[in-house]
mmCIF file of C-alpha atoms in Angstrom:
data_model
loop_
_atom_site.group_PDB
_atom_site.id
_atom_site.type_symbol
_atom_site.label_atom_id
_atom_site.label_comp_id
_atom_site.label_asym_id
_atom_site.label_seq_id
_atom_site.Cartn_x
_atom_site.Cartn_y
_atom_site.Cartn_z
ATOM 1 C CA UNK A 76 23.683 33.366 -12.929
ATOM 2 C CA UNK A 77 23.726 37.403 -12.656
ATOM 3 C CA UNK A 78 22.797 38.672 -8.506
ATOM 4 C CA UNK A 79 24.633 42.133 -9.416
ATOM 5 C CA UNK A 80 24.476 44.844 -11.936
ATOM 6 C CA UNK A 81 26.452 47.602 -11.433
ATOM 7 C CA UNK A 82 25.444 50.804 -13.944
ATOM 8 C CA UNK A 83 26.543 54.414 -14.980
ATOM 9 C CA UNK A 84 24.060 56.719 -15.002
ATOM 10 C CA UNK A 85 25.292 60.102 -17.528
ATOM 11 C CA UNK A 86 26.010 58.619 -20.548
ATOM 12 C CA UNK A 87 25.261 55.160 -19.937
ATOM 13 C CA UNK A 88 21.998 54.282 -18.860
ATOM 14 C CA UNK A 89 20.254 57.901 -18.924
ATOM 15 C CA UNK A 90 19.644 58.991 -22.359
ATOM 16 C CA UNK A 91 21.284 62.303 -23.994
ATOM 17 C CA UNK A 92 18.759 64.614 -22.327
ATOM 18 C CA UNK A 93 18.985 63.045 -18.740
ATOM 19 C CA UNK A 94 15.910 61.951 -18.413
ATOM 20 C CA UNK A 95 15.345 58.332 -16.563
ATOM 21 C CA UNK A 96 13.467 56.288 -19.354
ATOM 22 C CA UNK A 97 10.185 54.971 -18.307
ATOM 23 C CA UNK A 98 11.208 51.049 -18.408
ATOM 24 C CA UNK A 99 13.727 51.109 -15.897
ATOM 25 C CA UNK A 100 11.634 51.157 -12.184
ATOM 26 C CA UNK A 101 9.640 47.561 -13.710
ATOM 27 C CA UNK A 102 12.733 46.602 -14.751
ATOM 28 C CA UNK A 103 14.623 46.683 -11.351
ATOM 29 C CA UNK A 104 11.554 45.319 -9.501
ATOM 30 C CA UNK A 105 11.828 42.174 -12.148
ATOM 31 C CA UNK A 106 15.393 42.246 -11.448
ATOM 32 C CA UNK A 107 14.828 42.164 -7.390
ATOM 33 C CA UNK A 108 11.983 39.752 -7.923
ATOM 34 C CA UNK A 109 14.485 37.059 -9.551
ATOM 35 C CA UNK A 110 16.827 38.039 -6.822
ATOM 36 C CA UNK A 111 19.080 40.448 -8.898
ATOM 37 C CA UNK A 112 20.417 43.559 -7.048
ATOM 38 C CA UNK A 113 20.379 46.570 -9.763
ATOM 39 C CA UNK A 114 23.258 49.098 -8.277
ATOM 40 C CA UNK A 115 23.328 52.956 -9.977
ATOM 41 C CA UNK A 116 27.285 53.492 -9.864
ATOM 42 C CA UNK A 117 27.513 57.210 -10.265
ATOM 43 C CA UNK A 118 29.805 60.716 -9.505
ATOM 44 C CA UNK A 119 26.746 61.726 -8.275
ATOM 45 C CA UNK A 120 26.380 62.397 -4.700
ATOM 46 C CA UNK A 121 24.029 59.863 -2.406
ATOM 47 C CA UNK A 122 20.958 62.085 -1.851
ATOM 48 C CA UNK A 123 20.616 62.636 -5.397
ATOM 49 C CA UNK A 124 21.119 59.565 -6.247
ATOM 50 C CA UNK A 125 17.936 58.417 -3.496
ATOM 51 C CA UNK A 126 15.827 60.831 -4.867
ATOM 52 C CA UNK A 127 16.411 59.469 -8.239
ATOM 53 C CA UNK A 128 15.434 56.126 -7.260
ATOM 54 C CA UNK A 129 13.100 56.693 -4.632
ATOM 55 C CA UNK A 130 10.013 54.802 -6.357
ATOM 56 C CA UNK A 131 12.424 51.670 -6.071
ATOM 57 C CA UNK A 132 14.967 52.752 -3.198
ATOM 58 C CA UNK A 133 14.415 49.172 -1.289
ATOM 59 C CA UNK A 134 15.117 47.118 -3.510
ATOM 60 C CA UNK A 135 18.660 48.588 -5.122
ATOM 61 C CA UNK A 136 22.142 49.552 -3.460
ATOM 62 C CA UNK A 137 23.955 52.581 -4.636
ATOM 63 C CA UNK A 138 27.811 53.395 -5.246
ATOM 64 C CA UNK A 139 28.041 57.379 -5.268
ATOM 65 C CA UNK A 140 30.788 59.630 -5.199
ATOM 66 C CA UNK A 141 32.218 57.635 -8.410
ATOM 67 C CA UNK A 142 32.950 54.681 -5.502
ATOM 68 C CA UNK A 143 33.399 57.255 -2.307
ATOM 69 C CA UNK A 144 30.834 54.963 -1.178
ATOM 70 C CA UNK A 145 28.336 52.553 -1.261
ATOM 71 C CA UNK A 146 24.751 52.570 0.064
ATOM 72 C CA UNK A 147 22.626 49.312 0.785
ATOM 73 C CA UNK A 148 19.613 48.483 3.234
ATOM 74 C CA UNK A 149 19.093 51.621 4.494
ATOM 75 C CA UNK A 150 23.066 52.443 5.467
ATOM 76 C CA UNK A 151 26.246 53.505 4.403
ATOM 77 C CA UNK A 152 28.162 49.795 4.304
ATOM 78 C CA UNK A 153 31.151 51.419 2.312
ATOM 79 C CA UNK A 154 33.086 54.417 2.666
ATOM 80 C CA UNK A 155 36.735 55.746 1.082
ATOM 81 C CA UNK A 156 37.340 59.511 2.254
ATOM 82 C CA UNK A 157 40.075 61.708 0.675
ATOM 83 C CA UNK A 158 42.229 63.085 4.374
ATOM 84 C CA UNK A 159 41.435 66.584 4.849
ATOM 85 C CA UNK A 160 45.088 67.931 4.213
ATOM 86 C CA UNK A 161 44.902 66.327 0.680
ATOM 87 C CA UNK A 162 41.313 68.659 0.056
ATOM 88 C CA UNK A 163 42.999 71.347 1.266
ATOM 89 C CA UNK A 164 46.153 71.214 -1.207
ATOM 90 C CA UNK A 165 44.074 70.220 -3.636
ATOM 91 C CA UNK A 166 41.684 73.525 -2.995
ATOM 92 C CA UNK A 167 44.260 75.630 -3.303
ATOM 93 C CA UNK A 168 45.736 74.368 -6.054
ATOM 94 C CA UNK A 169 42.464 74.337 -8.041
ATOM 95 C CA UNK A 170 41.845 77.925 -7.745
ATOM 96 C CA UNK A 171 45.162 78.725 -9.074
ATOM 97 C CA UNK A 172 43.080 77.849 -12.725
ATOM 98 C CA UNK A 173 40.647 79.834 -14.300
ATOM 99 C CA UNK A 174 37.264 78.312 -15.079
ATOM 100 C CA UNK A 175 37.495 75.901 -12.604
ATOM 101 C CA UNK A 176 34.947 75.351 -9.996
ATOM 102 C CA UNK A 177 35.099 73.247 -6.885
ATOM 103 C CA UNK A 178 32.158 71.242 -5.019
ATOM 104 C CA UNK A 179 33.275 69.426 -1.682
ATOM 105 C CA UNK A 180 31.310 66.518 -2.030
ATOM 106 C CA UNK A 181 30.620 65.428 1.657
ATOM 107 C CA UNK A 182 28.244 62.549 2.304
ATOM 108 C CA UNK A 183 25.069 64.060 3.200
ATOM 109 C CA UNK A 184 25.689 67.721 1.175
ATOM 110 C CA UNK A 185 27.791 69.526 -1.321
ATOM 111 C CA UNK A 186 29.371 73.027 -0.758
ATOM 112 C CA UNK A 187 30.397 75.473 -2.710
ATOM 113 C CA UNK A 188 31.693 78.517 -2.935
ATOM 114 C CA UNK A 189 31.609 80.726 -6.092
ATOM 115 C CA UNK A 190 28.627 81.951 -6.843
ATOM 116 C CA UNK A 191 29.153 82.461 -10.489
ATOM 117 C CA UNK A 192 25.281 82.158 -11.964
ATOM 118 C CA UNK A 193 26.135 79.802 -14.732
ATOM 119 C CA UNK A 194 28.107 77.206 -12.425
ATOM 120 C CA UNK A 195 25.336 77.391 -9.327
ATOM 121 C CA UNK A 196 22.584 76.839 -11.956
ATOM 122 C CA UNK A 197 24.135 73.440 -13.425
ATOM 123 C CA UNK A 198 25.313 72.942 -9.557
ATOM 124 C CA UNK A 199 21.733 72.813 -8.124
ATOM 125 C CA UNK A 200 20.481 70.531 -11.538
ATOM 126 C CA UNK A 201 23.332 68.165 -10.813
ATOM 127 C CA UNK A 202 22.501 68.321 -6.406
ATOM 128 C CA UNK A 203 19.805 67.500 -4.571
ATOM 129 C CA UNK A 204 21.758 68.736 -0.901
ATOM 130 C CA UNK A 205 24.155 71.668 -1.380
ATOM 131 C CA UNK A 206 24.774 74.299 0.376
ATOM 132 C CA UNK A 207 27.027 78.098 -0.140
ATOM 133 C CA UNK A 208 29.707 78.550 2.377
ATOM 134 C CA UNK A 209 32.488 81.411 2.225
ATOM 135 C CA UNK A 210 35.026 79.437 2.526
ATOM 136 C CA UNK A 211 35.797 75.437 1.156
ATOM 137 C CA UNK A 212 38.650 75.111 4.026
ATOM 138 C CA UNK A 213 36.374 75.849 6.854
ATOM 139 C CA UNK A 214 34.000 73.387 6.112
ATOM 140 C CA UNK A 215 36.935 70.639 5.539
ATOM 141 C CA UNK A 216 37.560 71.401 9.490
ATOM 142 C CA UNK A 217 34.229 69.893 10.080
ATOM 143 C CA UNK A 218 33.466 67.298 7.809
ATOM 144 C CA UNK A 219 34.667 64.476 6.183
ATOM 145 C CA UNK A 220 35.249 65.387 2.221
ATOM 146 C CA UNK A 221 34.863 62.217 -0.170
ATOM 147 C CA UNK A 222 36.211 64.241 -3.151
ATOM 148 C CA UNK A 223 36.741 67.011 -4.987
ATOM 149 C CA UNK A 224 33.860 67.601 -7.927
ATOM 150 C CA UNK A 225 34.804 70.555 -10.535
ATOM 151 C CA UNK A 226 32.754 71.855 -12.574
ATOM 152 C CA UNK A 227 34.727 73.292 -16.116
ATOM 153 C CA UNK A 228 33.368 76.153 -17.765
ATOM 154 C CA UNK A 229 35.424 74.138 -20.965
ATOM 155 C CA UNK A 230 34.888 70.807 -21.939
ATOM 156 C CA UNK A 231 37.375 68.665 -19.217
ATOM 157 C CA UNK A 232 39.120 66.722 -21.469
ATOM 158 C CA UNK A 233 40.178 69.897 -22.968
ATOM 159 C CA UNK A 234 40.989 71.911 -20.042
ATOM 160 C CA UNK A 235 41.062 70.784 -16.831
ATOM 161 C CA UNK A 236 41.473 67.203 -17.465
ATOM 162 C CA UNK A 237 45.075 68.477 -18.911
ATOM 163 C CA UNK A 238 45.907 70.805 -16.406
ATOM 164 C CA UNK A 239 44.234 69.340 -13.145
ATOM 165 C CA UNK A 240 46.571 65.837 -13.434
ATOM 166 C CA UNK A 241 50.151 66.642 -13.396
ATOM 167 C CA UNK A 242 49.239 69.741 -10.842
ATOM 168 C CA UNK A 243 47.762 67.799 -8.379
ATOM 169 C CA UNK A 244 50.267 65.141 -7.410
ATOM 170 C CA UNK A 245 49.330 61.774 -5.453
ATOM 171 C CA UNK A 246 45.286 62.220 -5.703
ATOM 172 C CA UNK A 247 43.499 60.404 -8.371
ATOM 173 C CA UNK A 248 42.264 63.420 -10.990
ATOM 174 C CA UNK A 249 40.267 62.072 -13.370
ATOM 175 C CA UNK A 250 37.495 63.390 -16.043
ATOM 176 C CA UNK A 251 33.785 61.908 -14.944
ATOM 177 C CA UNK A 252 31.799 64.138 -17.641
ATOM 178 C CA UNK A 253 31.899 66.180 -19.897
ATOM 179 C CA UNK A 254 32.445 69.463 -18.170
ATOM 180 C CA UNK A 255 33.121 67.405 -14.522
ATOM 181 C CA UNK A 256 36.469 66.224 -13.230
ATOM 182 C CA UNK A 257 36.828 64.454 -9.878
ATOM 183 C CA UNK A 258 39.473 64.902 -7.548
ATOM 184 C CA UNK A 259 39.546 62.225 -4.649
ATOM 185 C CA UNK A 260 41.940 60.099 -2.543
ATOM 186 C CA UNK A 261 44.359 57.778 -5.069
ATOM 187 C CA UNK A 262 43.043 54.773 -4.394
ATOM 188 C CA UNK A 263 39.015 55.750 -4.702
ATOM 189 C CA UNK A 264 37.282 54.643 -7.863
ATOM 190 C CA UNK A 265 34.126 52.568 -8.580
ATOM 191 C CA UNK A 266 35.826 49.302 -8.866
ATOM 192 C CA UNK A 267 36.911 49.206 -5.111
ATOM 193 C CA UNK A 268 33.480 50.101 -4.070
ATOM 194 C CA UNK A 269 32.181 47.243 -6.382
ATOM 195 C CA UNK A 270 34.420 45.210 -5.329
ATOM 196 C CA UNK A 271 33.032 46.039 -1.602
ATOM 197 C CA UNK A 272 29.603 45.630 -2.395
ATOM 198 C CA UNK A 273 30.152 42.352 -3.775
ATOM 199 C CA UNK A 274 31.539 40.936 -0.848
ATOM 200 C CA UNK A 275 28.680 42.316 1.730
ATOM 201 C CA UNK A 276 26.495 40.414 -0.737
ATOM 202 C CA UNK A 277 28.282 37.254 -1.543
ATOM 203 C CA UNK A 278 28.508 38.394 -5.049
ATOM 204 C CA UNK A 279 31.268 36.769 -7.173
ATOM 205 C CA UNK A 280 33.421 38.632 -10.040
ATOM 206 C CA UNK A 281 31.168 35.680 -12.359
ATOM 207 C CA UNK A 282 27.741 36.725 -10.994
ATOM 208 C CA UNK A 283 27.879 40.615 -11.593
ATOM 209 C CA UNK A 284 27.619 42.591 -14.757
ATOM 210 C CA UNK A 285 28.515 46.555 -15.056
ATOM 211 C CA UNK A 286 27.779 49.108 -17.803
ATOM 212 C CA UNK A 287 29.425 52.437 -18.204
ATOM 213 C CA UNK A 288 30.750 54.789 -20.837
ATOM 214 C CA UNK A 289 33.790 56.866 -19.623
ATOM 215 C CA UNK A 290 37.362 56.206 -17.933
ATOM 216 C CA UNK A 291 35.592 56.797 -14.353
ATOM 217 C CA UNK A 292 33.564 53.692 -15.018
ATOM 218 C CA UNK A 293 37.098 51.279 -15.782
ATOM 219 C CA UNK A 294 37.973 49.806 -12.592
ATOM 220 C CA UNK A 295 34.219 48.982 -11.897
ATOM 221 C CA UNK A 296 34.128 47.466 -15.830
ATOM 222 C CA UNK A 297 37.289 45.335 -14.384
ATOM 223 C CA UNK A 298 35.445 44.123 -11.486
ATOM 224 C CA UNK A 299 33.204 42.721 -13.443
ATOM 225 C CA UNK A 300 33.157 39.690 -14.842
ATOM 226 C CA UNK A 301 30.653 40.654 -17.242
ATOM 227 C CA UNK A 302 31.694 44.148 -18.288
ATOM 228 C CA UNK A 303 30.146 45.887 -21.587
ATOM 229 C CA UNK A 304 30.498 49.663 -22.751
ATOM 230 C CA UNK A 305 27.359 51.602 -25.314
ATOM 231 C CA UNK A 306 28.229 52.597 -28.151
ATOM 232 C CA UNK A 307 28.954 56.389 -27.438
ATOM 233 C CA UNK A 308 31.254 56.005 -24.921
ATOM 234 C CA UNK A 309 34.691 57.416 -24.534
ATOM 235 C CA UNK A 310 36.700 55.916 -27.137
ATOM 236 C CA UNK A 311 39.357 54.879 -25.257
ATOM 237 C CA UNK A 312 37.480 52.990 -22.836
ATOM 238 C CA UNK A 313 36.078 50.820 -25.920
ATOM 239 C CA UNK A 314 39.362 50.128 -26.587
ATOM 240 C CA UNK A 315 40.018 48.943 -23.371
ATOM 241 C CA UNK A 316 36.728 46.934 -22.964
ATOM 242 C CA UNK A 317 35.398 45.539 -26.326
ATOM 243 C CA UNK A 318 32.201 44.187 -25.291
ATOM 244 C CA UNK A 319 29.568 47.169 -26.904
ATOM 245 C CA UNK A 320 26.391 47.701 -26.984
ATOM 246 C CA UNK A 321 23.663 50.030 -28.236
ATOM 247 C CA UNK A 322 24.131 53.571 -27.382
ATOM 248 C CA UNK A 323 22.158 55.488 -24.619
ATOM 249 C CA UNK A 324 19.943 57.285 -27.269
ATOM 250 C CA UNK A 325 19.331 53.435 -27.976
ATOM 251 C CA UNK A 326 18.647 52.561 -24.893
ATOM 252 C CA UNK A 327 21.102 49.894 -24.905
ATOM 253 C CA UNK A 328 21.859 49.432 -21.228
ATOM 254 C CA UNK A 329 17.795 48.157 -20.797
ATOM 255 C CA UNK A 330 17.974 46.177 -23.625
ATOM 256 C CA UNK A 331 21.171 44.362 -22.755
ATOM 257 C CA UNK A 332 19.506 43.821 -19.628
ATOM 258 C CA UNK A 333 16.315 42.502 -20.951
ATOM 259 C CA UNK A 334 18.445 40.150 -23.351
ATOM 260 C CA UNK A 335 20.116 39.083 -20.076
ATOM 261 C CA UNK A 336 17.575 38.095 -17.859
ATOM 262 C CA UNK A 337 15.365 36.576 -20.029
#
C-alpha cells in the first residue's frame, strides 16, 4: 500500500508553462483522505513552496532546497546546511564566471546580490522571500545558508553545469533546471531528505512512490521503492530509471497517480 509520494515540481508535475493544473488540490485531499501523504520535492525554497500549496498546506509535507530540508506539521523536522566557509569559497569562486548568478538560499529568504534586470526578474518569479544585500559574505555571518542557487544566463548544462563542477571541489554542484544549478553541502540531495521523512512517518522504501525528471531528482527516485520518470525528462536519468510515464504536457504525474490509487 502507497502512505508517501514524493514529486518534482519543474518539469515533472507542473506543466511546460508552470502553471499548477487544476486536478491536483482534490487530488491530494483524496490522497490525505485514504491516508496518503503527497510531498512536493523541489529546489525551490520553503516559502514558495507554502504559498504554492497553501489551499492544501495541512495535509502535505514538503522537501525544499532540492532536500536542504523537509517541512511537515507545521515545522521544520529536517534540515542539512552547507558550513559557512564552504558558501564562502564557493561565492568566490562563482563570481570568477561570467553569467553566473548566485542566490543564498537561507531557510526563511533568499539574497542576492546583482541586480542585473533580467536575473532579478526570473529571481522574484522563482521567490516568494528574497531580499538585495551588498554583499553575499555578510549575510553568511548571520545565517545559516542551505545552498548555493545560480541562476545561468546560458542553458546549465551548457555552461555552468561544465564549469561550476570541477571548480568547486568537495560540494555537490549539480544542474536542477534548465538555466539553475545548485551548489550545496556534498552529502545534500532529495534522497536523504526522503529518506528522513520516511522515517518521521513510518514510511517504508515499499510504501512510497517519487516522480521527477532531472539528475537532482535521482537519489530521491532511489529511495523509492516505486520510482518512475515522464517522458521529457533528462535523458540520462531515463536511462538510469526505466519506469516512464506520460510527459508533463500530458499530465502524466496525475494520471499515474490516479491509476495508482484507484
Amino acid at each position: 500500500m502507497i502512505k508517501l509520494i514524493a514529486c518534482d515540481l519543474d518539469g515533472t508535475l507542473l506543466p511546460p508553462d508552470k502553471v499548477m493544473p487544476s486536478q491536483t488540490f482534490p487530488l491530494i485531499e483524496n490522497l490525505f483522505r485514504a491516508g496518503i501523504v503527497f510531498a512536493p520535492s523541489s529546489g525551490r525554497q520553503l516559502p514558495n513552496l507554502k504559498k504554492m500549496f497553501a489551499p492544501v498546506l495541512d495535509k502535505i509535507a514538503i522537501i525544499a532546497e532540492n532536500g536542504g530540508l523537509v517541512w511537515h506539521g507545521d515545522k521544520i523536522v529536517f534540515s542539512d546546511p552547507t558550513p559557512a566557509d564552504d558558501i564562502l569559497r564557493a561565492l568566490k569562486i562563482i563570481r570568477e564566471f561570467d553569467g553566473l548568478y548566485p542566490v543564498l538560499s537561507c531557510t526563511d529568504c533568499a539574497y542576492y546580490e546583482d541586480e542585473n534586470p533580467l536575473f532579478v526578474d526570473i529571481l522574484k518569479r522563482s521567490y516568494s522571500s528574497e531580499k538585495l544585500v551588498d554583499n553575499l559574505d555578510d549575510v553568511v555571518k548571520n545565517a545559516t545558508a542551505l545552498k548555493i542557487s545560480v541562476w545561468d544566463s546560458q542553458p546549465a548544462a551548457e555552461h555552468g553545469g561544465i564549469l561550476l563542477p570541477p571548480a568547486i571541489e568537495g560540494l555537490r554542484t549539480m544542474i536542477s533546471g534548465y538555466d539553475w544549478i545548485d551548489v550545496s553541502i556534498s552529502r545534500a540531495n532529495k534522497g536523504r531528505a526522503l529518506e528522513a521523512l520516511m522515517a518521521k512517518l513510518g514510511v517504508k522504501r515499499g510504501e512510497c512512490a517519487a516522480f521527477g525528471d532531472h539528475m537532482n531528482d535521482y537519489e530521491m527516485l532511489k529511495a523509492s521503492g516505486m520510482p518512475y520518470v515522464t517522458a521529457n525528462a533528462y535523458p540520462p536519468l531515463k536511462a538510469l530509471i526505466g519506469e516512464e510515464i506520460e510527459s508533463n504536457a500530458d499530465f502524466g504525474v496525475i494520471k499515474k497517480i490516479k491509476e495508482m490509487i484507484l
